[in-house]
Coordinates of C-alpha atoms (C1' of nucleotides) in Angstrom, one line a residue:
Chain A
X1 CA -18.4 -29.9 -14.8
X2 CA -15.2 -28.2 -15.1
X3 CA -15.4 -25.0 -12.7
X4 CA -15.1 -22.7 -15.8
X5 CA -11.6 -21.8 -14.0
X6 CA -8.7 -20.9 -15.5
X7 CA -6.2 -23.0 -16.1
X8 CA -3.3 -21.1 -14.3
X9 CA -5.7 -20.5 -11.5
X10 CA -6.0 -24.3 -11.0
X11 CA -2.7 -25.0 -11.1
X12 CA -2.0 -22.0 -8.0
X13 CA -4.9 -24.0 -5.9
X14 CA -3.6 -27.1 -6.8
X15 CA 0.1 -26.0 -5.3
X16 CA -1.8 -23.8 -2.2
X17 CA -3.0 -27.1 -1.6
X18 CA 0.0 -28.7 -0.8
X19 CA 1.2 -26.7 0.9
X20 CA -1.7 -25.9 3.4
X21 CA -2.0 -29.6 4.3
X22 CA 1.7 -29.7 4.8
X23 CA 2.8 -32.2 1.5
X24 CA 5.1 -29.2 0.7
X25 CA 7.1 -27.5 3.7
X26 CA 8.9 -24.3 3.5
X27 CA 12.2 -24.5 1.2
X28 CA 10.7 -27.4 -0.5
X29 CA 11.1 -27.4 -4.2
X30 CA 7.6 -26.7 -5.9
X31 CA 7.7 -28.4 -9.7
X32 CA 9.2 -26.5 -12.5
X33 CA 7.4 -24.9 -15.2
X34 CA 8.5 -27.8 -17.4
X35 CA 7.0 -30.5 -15.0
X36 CA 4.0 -28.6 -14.9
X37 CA 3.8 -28.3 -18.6
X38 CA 4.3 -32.5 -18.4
X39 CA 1.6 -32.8 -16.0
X40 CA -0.6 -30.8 -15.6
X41 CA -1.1 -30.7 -19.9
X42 CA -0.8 -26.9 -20.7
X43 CA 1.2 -24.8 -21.9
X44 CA 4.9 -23.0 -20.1
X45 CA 3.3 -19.5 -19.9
X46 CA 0.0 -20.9 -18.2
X47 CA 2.5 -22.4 -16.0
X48 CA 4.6 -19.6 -15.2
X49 CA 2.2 -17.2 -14.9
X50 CA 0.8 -19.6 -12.0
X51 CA 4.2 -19.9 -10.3
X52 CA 4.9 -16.4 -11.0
X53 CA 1.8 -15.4 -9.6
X54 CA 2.1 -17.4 -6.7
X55 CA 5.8 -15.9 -6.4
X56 CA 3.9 -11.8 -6.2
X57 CA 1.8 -13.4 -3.5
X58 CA 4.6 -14.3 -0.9
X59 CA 3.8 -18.4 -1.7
X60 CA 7.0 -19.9 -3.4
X61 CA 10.2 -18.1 -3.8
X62 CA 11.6 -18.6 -7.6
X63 CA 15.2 -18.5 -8.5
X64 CA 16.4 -18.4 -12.0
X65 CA 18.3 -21.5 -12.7
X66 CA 17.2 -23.3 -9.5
X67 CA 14.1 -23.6 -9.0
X68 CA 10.8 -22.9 -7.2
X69 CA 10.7 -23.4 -3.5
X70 CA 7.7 -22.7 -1.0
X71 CA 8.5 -19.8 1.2
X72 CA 9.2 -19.6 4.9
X73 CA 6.2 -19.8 6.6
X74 CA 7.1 -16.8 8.8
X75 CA 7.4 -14.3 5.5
X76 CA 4.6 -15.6 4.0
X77 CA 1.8 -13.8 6.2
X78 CA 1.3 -11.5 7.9
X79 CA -1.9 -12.0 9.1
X80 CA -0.8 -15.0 10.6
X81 CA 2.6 -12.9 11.7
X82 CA 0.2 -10.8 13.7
X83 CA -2.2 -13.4 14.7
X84 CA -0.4 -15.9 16.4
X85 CA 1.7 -14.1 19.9
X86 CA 3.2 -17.7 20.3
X87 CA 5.2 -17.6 17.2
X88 CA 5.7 -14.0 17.4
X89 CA 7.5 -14.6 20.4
X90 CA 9.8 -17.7 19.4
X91 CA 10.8 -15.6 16.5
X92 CA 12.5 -13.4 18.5
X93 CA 13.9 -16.1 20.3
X94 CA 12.2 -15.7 23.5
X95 CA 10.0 -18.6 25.4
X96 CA 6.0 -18.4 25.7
X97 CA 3.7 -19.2 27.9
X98 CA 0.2 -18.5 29.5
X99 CA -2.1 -19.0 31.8
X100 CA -5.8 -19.8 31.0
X101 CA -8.1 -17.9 33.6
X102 CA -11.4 -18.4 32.1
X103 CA -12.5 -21.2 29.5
X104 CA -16.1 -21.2 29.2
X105 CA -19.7 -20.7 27.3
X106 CA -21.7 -17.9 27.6
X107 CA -24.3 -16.2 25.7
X108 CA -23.3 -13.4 22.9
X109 CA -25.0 -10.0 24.4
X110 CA -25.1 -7.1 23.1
X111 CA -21.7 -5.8 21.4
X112 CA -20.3 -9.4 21.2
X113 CA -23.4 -10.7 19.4
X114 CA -23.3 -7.8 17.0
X115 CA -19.5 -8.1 16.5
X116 CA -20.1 -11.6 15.5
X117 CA -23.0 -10.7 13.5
X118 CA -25.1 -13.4 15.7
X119 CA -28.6 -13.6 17.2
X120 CA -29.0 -12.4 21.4
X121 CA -28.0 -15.5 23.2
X122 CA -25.7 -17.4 20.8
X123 CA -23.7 -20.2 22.4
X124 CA -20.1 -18.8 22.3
X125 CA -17.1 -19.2 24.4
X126 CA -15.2 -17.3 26.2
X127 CA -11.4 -17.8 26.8
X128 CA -9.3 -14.9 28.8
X129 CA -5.5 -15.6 29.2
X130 CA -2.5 -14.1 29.9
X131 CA 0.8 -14.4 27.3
X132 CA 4.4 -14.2 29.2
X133 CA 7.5 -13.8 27.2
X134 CA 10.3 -15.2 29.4
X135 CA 8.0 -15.1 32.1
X136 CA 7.2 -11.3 32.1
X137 CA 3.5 -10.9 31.3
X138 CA 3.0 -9.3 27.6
X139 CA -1.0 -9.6 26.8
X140 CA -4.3 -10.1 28.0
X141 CA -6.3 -12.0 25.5
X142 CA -9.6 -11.6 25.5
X143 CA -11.3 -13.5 23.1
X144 CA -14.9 -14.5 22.3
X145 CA -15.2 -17.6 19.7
X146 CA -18.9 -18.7 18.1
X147 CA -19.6 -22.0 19.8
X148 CA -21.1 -23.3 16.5
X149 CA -17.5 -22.8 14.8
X150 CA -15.4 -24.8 17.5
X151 CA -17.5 -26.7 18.8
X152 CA -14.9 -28.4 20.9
X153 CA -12.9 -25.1 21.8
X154 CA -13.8 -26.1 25.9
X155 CA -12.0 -29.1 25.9
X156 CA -8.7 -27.5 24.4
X157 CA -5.7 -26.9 26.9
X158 CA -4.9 -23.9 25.8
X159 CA -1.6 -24.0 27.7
X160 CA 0.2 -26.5 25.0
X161 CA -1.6 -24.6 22.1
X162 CA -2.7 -20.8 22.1
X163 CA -6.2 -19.9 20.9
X164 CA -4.9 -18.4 17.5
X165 CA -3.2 -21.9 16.7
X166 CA -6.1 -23.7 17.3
X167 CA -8.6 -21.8 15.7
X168 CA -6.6 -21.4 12.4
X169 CA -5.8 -25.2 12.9
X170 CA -10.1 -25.4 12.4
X171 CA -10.1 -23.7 9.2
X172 CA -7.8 -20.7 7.8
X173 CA -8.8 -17.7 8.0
X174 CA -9.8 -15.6 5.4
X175 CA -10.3 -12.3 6.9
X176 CA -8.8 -9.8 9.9
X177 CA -10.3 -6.7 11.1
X178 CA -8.4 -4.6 13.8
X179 CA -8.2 -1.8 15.5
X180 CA -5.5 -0.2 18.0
X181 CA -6.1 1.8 20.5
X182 CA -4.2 3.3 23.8
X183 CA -6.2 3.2 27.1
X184 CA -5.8 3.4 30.3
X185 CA -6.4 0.1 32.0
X186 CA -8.8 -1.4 34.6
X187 CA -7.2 -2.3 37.5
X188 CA -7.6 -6.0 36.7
X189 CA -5.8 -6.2 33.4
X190 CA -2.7 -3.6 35.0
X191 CA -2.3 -6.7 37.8
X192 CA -2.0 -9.5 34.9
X193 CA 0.2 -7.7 33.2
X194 CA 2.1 -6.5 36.1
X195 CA 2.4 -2.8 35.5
X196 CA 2.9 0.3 37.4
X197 CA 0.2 2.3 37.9
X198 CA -0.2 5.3 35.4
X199 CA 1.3 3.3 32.1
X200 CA -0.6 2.6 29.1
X201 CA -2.3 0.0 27.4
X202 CA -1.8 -0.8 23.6
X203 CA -5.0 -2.5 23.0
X204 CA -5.8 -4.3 19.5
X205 CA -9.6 -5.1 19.4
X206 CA -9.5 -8.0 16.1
X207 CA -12.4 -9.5 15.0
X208 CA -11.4 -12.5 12.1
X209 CA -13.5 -14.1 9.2
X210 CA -13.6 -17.7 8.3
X211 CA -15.8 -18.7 5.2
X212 CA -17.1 -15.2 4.8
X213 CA -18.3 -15.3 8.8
X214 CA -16.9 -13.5 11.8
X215 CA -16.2 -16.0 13.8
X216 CA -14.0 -14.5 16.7
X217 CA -13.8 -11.0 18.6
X218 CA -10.9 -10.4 20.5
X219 CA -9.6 -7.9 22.8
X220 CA -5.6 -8.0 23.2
X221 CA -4.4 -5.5 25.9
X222 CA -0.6 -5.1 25.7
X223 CA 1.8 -3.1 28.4
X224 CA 3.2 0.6 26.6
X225 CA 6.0 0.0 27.9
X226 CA 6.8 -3.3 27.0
X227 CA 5.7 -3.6 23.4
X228 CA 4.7 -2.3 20.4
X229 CA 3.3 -3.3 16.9
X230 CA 5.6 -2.8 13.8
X231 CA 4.9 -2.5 10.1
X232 CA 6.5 -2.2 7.2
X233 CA 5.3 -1.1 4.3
X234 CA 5.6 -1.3 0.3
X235 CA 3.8 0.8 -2.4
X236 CA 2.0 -1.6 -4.8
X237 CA 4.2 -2.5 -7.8
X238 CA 7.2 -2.0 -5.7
X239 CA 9.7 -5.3 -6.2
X240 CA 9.2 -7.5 -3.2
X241 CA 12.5 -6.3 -0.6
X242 CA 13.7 -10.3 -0.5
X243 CA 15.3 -10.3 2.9
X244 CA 15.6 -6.7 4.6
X245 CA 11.7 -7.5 4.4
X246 CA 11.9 -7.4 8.1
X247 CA 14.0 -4.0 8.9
X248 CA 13.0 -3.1 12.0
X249 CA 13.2 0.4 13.8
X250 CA 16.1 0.3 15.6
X251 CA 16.1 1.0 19.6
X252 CA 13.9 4.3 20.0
X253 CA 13.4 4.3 23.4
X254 CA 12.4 7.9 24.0
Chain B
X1 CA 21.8 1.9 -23.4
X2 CA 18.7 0.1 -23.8
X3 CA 18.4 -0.3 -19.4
X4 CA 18.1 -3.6 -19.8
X5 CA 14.4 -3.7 -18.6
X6 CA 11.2 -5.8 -19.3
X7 CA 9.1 -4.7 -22.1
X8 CA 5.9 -4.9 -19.5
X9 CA 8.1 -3.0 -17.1
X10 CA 8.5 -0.3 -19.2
X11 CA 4.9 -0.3 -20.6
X12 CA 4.0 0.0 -16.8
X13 CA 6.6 3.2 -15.8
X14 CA 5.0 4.6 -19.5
X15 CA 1.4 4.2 -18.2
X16 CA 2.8 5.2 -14.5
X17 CA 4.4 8.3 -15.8
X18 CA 1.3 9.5 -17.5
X19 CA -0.6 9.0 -14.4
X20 CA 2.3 10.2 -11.9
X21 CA 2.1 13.6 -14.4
X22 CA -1.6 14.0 -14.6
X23 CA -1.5 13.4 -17.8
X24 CA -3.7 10.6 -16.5
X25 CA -6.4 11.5 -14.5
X26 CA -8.8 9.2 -12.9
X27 CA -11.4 7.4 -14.9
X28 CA -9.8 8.6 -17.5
X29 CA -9.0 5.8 -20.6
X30 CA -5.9 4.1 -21.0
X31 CA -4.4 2.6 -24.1
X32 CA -6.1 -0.6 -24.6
X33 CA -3.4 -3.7 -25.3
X34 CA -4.1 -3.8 -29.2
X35 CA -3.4 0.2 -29.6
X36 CA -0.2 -0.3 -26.8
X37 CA 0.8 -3.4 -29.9
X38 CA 0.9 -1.1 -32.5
X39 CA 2.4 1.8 -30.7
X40 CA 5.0 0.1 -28.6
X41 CA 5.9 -2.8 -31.1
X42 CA 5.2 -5.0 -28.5
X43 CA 3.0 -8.9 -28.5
X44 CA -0.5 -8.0 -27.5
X45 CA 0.6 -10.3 -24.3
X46 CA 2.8 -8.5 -22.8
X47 CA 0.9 -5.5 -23.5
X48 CA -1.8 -7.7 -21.3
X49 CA 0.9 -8.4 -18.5
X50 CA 1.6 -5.1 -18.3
X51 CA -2.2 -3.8 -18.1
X52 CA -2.7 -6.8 -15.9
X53 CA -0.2 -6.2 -13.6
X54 CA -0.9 -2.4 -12.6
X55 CA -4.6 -3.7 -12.2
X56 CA -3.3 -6.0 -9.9
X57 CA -1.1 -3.2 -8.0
X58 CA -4.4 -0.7 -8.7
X59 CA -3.0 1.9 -10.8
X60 CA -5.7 1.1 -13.2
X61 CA -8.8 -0.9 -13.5
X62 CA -10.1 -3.2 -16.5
X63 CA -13.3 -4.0 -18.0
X64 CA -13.8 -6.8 -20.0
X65 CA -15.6 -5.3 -23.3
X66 CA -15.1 -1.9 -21.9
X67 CA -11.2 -1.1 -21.5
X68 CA -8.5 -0.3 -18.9
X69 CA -9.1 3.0 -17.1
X70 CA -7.1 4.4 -14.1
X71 CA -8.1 3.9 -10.8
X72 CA -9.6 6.2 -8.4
X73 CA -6.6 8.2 -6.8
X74 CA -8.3 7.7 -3.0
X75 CA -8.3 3.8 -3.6
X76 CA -4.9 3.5 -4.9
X77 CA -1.9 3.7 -2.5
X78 CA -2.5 2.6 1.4
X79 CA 1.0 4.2 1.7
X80 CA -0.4 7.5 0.8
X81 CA -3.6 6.9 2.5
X82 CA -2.3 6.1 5.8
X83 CA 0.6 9.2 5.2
X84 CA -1.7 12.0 4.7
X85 CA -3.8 12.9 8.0
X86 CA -5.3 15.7 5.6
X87 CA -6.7 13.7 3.3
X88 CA -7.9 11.2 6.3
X89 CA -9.7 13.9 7.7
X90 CA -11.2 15.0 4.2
X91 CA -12.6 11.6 4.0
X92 CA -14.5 11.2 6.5
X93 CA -15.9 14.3 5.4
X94 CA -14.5 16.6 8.3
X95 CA -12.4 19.6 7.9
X96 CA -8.7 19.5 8.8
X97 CA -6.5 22.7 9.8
X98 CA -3.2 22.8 11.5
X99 CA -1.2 24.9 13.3
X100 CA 3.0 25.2 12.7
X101 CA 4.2 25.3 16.2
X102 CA 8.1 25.2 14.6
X103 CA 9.7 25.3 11.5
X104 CA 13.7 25.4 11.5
X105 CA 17.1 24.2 10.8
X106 CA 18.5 21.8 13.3
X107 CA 21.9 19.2 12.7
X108 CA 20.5 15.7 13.2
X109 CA 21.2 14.7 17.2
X110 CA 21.9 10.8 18.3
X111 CA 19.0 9.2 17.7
X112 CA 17.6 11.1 14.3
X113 CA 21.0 10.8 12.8
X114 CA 21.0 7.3 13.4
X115 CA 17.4 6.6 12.0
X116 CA 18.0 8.6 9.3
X117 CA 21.4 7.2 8.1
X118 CA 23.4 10.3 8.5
X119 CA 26.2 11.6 10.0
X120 CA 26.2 13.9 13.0
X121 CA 25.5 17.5 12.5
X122 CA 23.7 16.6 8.6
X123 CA 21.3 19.9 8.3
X124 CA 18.0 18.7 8.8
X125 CA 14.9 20.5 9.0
X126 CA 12.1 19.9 12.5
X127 CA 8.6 20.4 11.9
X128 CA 6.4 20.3 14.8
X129 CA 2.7 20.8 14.1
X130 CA -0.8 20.4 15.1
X131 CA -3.5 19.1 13.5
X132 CA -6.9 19.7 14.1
X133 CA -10.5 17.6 12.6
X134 CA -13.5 20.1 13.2
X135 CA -11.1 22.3 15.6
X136 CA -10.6 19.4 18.0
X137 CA -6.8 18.5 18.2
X138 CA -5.9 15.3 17.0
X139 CA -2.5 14.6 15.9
X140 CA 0.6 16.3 17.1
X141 CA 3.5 15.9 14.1
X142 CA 6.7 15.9 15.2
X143 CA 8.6 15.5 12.4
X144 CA 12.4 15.1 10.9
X145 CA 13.2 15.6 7.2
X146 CA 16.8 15.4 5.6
X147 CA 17.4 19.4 4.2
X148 CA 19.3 17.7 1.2
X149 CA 15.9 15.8 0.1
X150 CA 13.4 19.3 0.8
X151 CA 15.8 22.3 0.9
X152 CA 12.7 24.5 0.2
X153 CA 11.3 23.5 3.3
X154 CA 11.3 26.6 5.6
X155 CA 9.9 28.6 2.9
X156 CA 6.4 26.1 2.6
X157 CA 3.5 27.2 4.2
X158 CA 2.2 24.3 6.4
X159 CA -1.4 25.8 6.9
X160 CA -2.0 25.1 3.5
X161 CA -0.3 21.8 3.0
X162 CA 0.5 19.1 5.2
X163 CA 4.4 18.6 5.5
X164 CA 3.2 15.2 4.1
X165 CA 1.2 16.3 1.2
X166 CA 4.5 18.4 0.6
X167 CA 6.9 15.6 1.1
X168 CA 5.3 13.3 -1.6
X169 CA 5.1 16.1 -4.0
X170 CA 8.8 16.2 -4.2
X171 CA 9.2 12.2 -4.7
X172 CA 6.6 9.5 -4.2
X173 CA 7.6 7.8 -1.2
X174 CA 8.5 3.7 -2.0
X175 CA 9.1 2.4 2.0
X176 CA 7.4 3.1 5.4
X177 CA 8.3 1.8 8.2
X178 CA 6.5 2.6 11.9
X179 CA 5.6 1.4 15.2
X180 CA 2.9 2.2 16.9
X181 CA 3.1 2.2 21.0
X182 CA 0.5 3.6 23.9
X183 CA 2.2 5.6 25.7
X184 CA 1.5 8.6 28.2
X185 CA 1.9 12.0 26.9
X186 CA 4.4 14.4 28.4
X187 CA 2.2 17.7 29.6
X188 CA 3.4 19.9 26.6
X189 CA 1.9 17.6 24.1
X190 CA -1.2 16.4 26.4
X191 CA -1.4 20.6 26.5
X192 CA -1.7 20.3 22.6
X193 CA -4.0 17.8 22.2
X194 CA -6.3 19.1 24.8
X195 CA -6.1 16.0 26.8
X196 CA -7.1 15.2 30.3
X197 CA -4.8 13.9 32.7
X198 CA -4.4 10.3 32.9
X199 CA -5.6 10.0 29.2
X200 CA -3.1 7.8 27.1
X201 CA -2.0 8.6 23.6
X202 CA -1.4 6.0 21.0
X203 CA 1.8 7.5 19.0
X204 CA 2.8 6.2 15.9
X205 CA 6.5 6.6 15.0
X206 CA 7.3 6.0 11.0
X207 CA 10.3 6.4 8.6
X208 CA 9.8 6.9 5.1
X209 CA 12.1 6.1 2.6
X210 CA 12.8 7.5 -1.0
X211 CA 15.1 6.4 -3.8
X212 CA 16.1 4.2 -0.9
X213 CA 17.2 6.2 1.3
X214 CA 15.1 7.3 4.8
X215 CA 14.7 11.0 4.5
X216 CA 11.4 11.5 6.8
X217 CA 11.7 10.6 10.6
X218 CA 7.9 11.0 12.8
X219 CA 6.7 10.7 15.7
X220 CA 2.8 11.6 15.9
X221 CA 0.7 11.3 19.2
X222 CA -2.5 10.8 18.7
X223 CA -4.9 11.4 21.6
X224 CA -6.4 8.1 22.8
X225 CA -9.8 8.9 23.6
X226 CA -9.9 10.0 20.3
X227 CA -8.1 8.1 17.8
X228 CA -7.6 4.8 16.9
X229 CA -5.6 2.8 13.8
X230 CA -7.9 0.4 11.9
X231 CA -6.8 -2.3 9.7
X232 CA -8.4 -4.5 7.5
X233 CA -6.5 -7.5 6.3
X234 CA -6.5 -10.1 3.7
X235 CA -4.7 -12.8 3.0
X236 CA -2.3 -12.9 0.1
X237 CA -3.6 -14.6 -2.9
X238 CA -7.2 -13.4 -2.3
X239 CA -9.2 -11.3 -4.6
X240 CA -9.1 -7.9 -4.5
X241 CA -11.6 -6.0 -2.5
X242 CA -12.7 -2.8 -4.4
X243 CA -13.5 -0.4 -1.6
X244 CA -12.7 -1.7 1.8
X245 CA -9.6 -2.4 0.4
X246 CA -8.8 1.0 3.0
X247 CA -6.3 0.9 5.4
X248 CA -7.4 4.0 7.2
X249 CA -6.6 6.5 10.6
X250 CA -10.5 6.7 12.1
X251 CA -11.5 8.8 15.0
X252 CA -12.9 7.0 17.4
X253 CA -16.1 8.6 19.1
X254 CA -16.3 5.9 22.4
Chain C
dT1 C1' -20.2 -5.6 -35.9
dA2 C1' -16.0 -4.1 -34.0
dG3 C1' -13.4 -3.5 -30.0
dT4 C1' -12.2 -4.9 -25.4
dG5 C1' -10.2 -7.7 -21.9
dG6 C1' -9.3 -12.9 -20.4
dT7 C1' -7.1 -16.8 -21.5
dC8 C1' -4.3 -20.2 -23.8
dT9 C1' -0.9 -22.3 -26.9
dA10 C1' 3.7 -23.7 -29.0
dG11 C1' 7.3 -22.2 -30.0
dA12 C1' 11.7 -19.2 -29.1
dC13 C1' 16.1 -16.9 -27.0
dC14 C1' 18.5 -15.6 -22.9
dA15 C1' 21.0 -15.6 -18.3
dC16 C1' 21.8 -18.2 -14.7
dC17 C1' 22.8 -22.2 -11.8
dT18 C1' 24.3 -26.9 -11.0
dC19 C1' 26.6 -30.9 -12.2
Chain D
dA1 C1' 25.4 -29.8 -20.8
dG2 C1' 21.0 -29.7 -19.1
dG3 C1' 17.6 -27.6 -16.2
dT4 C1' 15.6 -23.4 -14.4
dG5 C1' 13.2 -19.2 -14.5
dG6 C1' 12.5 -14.6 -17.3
dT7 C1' 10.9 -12.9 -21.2
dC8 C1' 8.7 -12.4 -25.8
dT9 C1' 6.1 -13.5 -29.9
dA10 C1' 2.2 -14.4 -33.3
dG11 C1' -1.2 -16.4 -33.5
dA12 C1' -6.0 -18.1 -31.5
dC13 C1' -10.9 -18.6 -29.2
dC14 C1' -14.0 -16.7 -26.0
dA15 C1' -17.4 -13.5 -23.4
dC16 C1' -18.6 -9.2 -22.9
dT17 C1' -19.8 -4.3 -24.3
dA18 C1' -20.8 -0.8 -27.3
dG19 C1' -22.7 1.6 -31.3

DNA sequence: TAGTGGTCTAGACCACCTC
DNA sequence: AGGTGGTCTAGACCACTAG
């Protein structure tokens, strides 16, 4: 019954493993090729092309002549960077918090149900809150959820724990999809986010995939004036940029 | 003076050279790992690491019983993908034209001196343009480039290339930075994209880097009813996806 | 049948870090 | 001095593809 997979691909799920379910936290040590070579019964380049692997893929962090060590959550990825508005605010250093104004099940219609590739009148829920960051109003998330996925997604307070964080606390996720968009917004979402009349909206519309499923579409209205999405980008092949990863365009207020 | 560099890392520039040159071209046959042995004098494994590894990073892809032949230009860099908007537009099967509203000499101000990590007064050329997808306006480039990177600058004729297309012709570009914001447009450019009043415009501004050093500084406005930024995200560690692998500008027809 | 990539092994040498 | 990662070698077996 072995899975016909190869042996350094075992050895990166067996160390993925541990650290999803937390047995290995960031800046733990991960074990050497040697100890793997021990254990795990093959030979050092099986094992270092699975740490070395897992090294290209932003996992573990490997210093010659210390050690392996799994990487800092935050650098690790970027979907998550972009999913969660919760950590993205405490790693600038700021406070969150929200307010839930609607919690509740509905039935998919039209462009929800085909978003979520679902049948007419598909239990799903529907959860619309506001983010603050220090108190000042930063999104509007919008979010429908299949019911059948979090079944339990009405009982959540979604004040302690945001949407994202629970849903990826359900199952990771294994796809994103966005788009961005500027518009002009309705007269509801410019009141939540408390902004003047004539400013823009930067608006992500996300839809994410769990198991090969779309299991949420989301709507993320954002004030112009008060934020803006970042990148930063490397060509394929390019050495990873170890801490300047996170250069950021300096003030450019226009 | 051997440099001092990896055996696979300098099969990988050979094989990147030949491509880089056109030497190369797509589809076209790369040295298989036993004829790279022989000719490089190297183990037939890291002749595999090196084949492996710009299949991983998509410079090339392999086929078990077949051989190693180089990837599809379109499907290779996201970097290049999301730079040129001519290419974007050629994509998607439309036709792209442009208009050169300015072409000159300027000495980097405040703010592009600063973003571009020169001193004050460095000659530095502005290119303001606008590009069009069927004749409709769609992009306004306002762009920066350090004179000492493209002194030939004034003399290219931007109706035939993009300043992009021209830009990475000189040196591939190895960093990109940007943020994109919703902001509204001030009346010249809402003039130049054709846009009504109270229309927002999503406006992406990037720095590019070469040798690294920034010598590209951009601001484009996009017009919102018309535009949007997709994305399409994977998680590190997951298998490559062959075609929607696309990070990709799309028009957005609401 | 010969060639290809995919994988694996059991050694090896080196530079580096820590003790 | 001993452990670590970084690299390289010279073999090997396999599944697949082609002529």
């Amino acid at each position: 019954m072995s899975a016909a997979k190869p042996r350094y691909q075992e050895l990166k799920d067996f160390i993925i493993a541990k650290i999803s379910s937390g047995e290995l936290q960031p800046a733990d040590r991960v074990p050497s090729e040697n100890e793997l070579v021990e254990s795990k019964r093959v030979s050092r380049m099986t094992a270092n092309r699975a740490l070395r692997e897992l090294n290209d893929e932003g996992y573990v962090e490997r210093v010659a002549g210390r050690g392996t060590f799994v990487s800092d959550y935050r650098s690790r990825s970027d979907l998550l960077e972009v999913q969660n508005i919760a950590e993205e605010i405490a790693r600038r250093g700021n406070t969150h918090s929200s307010r839930v104004l609607r919690q509740s099940q509905q039935h998919a219609r039209g462009e929800i149900a085909k978003a979520l590739h679902v049948d007419q009148g598909t239990a799903i829920f529907h959860l619309l809150l506001v983010h603050f960051e220090n108190n000042v109003p930063i999104q509007v998330e919008d979010r429908h959820v299949l019911a059948s996925f979090a079944p339990d997604c009405l009982e959540q307070d979604f004040d302690v724990v945001t949407p994202s964080g629970y849903l990826t606390g359900i199952a990771p996720l294994q796809e994103a999809e966005q788009a961005v968009r500027a518009v002009m917004p309705n007269e509801a979402v410019r009141k939540y986010l408390e902004m003047d009349t004539g400013e823009a909206c930067l608006v992500v519309i996300r839809r994410t995939w769990t198991k090969g499923r779309p299991v949420t579409f989301s709507r993320l209205h954002h004030p112009g004036s008060r934020y803006e999405l970042t990148g930063h980008y490397t060509p394929p092949g390019s050495p990873r940029t170890p801490s300047s990863h996170v250069v950021q365009l300096e003030k450019l207020r226009q």
